[in-house]
Coordinates of C-alpha atoms in Angstrom, one line a residue:
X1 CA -44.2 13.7 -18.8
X2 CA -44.4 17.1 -19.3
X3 CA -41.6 19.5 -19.7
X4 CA -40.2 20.6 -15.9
X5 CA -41.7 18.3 -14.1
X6 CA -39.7 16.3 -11.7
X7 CA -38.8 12.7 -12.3
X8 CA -41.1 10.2 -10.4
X9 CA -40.8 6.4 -9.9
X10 CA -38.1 4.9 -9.9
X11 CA -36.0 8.6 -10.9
X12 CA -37.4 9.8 -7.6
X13 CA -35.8 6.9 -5.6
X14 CA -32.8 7.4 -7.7
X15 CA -32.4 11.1 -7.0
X16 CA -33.4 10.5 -2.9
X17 CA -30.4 7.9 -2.8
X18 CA -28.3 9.9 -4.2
X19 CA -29.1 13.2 -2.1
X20 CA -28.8 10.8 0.9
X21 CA -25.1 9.5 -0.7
X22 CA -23.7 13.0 -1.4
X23 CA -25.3 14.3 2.3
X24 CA -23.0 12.0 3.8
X25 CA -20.1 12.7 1.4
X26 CA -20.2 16.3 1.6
X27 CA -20.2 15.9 5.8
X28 CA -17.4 13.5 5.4
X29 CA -15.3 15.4 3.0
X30 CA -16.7 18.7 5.4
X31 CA -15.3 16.6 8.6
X32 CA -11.5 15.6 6.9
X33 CA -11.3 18.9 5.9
X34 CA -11.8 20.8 9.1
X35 CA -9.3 18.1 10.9
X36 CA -7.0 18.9 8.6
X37 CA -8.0 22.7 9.3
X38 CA -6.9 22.3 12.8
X39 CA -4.2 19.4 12.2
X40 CA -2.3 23.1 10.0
X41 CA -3.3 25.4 12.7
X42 CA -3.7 24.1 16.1
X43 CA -1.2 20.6 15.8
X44 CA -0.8 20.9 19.9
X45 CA -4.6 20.0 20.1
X46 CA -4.0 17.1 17.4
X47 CA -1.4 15.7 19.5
X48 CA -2.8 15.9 22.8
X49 CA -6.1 13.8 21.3
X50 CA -3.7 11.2 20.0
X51 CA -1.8 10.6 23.4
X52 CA -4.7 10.5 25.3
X53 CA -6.7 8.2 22.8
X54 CA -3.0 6.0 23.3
X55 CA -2.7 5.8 19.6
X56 CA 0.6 4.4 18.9
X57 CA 2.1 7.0 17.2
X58 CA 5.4 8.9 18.0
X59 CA 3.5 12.7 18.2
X60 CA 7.3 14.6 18.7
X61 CA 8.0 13.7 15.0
X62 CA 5.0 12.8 13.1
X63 CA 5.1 15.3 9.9
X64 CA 1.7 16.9 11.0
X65 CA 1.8 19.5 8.6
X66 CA 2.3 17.0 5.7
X67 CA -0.8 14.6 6.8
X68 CA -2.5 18.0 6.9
X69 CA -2.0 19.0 4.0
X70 CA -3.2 16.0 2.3
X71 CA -6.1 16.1 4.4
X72 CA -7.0 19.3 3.3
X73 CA -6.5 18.1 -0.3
X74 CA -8.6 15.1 0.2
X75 CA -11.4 17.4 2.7
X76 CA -11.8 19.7 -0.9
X77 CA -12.2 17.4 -3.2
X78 CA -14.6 15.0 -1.1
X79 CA -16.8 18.1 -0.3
X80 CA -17.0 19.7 -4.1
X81 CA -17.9 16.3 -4.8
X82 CA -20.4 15.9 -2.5
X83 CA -21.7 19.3 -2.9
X84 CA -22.0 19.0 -6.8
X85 CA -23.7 15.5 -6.3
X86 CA -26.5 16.7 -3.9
X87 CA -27.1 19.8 -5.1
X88 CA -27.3 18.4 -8.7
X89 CA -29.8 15.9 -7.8
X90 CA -31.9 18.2 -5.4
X91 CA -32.7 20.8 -8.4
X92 CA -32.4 18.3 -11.1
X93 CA -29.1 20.0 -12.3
X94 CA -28.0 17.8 -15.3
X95 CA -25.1 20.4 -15.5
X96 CA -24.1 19.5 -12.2
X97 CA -24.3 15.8 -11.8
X98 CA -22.6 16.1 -15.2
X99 CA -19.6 17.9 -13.2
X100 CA -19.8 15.4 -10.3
X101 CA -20.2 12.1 -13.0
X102 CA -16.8 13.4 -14.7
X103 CA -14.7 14.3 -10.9
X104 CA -16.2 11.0 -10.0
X105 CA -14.5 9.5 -13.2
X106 CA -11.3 11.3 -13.0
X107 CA -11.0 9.8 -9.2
X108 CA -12.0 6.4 -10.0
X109 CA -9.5 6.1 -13.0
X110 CA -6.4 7.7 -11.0
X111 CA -7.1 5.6 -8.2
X112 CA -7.3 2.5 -10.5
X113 CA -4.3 3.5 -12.4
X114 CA -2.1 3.8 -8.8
X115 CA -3.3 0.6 -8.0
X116 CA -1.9 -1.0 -11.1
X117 CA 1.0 0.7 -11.4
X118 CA 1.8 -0.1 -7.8
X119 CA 1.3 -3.9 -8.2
X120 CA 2.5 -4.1 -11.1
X121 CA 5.4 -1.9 -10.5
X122 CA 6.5 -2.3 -6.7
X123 CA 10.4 -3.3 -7.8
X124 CA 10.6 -0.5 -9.6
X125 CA 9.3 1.6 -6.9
X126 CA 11.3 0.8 -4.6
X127 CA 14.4 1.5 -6.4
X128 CA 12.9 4.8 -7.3
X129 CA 12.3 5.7 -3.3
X130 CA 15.5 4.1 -1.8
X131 CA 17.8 6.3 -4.4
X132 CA 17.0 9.6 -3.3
X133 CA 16.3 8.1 0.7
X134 CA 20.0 6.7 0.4
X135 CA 21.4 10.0 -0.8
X136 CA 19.9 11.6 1.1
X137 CA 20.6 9.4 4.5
X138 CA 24.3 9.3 3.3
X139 CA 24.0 14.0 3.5
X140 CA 22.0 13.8 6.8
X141 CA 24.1 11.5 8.6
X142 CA 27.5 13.2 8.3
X143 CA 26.6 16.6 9.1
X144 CA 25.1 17.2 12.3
X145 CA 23.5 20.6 11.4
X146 CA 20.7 18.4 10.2
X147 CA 19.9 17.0 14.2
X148 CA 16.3 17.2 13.3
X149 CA 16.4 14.9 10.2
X150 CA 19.0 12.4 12.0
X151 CA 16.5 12.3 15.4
X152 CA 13.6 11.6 12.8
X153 CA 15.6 9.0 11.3
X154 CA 17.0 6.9 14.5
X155 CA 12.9 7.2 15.1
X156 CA 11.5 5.7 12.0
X157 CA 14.4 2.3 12.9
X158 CA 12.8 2.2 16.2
X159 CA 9.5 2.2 15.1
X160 CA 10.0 -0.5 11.8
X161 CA 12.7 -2.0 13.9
X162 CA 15.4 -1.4 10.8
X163 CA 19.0 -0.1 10.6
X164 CA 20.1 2.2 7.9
X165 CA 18.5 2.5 4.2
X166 CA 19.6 -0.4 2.7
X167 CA 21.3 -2.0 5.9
X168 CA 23.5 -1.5 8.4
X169 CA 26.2 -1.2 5.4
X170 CA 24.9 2.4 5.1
X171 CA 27.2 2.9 8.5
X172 CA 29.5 1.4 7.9
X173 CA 30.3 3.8 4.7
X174 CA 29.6 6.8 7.0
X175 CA 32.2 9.5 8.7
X176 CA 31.4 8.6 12.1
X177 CA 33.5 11.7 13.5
X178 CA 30.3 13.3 12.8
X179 CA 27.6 10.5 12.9
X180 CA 29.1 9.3 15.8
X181 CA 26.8 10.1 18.3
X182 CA 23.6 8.2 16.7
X183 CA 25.1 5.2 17.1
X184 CA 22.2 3.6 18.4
X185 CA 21.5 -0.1 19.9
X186 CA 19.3 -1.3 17.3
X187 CA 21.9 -0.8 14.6
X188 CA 24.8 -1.8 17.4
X189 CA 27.0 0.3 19.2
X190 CA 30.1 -1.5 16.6
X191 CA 28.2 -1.0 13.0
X192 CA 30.7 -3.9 11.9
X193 CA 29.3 -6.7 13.1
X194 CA 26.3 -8.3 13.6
X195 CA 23.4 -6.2 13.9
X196 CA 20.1 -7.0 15.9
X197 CA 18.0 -5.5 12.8
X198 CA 20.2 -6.0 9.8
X199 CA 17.3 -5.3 7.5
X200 CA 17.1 -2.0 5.8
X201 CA 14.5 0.7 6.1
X202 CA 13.6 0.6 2.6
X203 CA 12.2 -3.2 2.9
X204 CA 10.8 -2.7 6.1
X205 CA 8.9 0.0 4.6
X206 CA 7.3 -2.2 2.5
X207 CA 6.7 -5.1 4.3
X208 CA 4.9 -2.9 7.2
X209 CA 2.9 -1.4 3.5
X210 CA 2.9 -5.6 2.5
X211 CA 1.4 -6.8 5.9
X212 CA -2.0 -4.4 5.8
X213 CA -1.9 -4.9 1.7
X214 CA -5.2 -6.9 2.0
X215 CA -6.6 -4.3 4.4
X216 CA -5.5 -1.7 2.2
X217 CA -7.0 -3.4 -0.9
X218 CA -10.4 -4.4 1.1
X219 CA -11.0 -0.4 2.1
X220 CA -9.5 0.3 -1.8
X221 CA -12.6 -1.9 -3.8
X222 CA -15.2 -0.6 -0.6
X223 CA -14.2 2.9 -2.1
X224 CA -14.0 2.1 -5.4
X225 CA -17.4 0.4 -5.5
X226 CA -19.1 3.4 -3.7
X227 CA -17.8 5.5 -6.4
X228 CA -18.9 3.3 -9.0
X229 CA -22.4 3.3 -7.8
X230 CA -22.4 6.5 -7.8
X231 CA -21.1 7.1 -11.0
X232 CA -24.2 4.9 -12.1
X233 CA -26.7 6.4 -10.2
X234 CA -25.5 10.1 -11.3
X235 CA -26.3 8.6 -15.4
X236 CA -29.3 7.6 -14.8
X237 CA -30.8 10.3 -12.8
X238 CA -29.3 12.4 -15.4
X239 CA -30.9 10.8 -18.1
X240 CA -33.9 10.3 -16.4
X241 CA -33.5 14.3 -16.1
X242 CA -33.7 14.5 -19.6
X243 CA -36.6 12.3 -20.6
X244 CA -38.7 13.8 -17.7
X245 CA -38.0 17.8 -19.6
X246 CA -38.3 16.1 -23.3

């Protein structure tokens, strides 16, 4: 071929699929961000769409402004993505399905390496989070200038049916002068005996996380195969690129 000609055959197929991939990446990435957008700026219209859809979800203390953020986070680097993988394979950019090959790399390594970690590591992880959850459970729950954090709290037991961090010991340890009025029913009105939820929060966490692990994992390799193909797909048009301008 001679030098600037675009690549035909099976490099032209090649670089259609992957302008029709990164289309649809850059409008999904374009779409989380702009909910996230509004999720950071407008949460009354976020919460209003949730009750009426009857999503289970308690909306009066769902950190908003922290699933935002991560929606924004994952919105950015979904649409650079995107943008960098159809723009590079509409003008033939090996510069820029060189950038998208290595973010796609970067995001398929992480993700692989959290995976790992997290099976490999789940013990460990959960001593890591109930530490600092039990410390700070143990601050929250004897001073009642933190009425916020304590509401928040008796929520998340009523929503993974739990009582306490660890268990209904956690009360038991407390200063109930000041805790006293979040006694609630699911962790007994009399901490010291026998609870209707004795488990902690810290393993129900988990084994609400454990019950939708196969779920999670299914949507996990969906993703990760996506992004393989496309890490494949971004060589070859690449390279195909290269032979086509040689």
């Amino acid at each position: 071929m001679g030098k600037g000609e675009a690549v035909d055959g099976c490099g032209s197929c090649i670089k259609a699929f992957m302008i029709g991939f990164n289309v649809l990446f850059w409008l999904l990435g374009l779409a989380v961000l702009i909910v996230g957008i509004v999720m950071m700026v407008k949460p009354g219209v976020v919460t209003d769409m949730i009750e009426k859809a009857q999503i289970p979800i308690n909306t009066t203390n769902f950190p908003l402004q922290t699933a935002a953020i991560l929606l924004i986070i994952a919105g950015s680097v979904t649409f650079v993505l995107g943008f960098l993988g159809c723009c590079g394979a509409w003008k033939e950019s090996r510069c820029m399905l060189g950038m998208f090959f290595a973010l796609m790399l970067i995001m398929v390594i992480v993700e692989l390496a959290a995976g790992i970690l997290i099976a490999l590591y789940r013990s460990q992880f959960t001593t890591l989070i109930s530490g600092p959850m039990h410390d700070k459970f143990n601050i929250i729950m004897t001073n009642n200038s933190y009425i916020v954090e304590q509401t928040e709290f008796h929520d998340l037991e009523l929503q993974l049916k739990c009582c306490g961090v660890k268990g209904v010991i956690d009360y038991t340890n407390l200063n109930w002068t000041l805790a006293s009025p979040f006694k609630k029913p699911e962790c007994n009105s009399n901490v010291t005996s026998t609870t209707t939820n004795p488990q902690g929060c810290i393993d129900a966490l988990f084994s609400a996380i454990d019950t939708y692990a196969l779920i999670i994992m299914g949507i996990g390799i969906g993703i990760g195969v996506v992004e393989i193909f496309g890490l494949i797909f971004s060589m070859v048009l690449c390279c195909k690129i290269r032979d086509s301008v040689a």
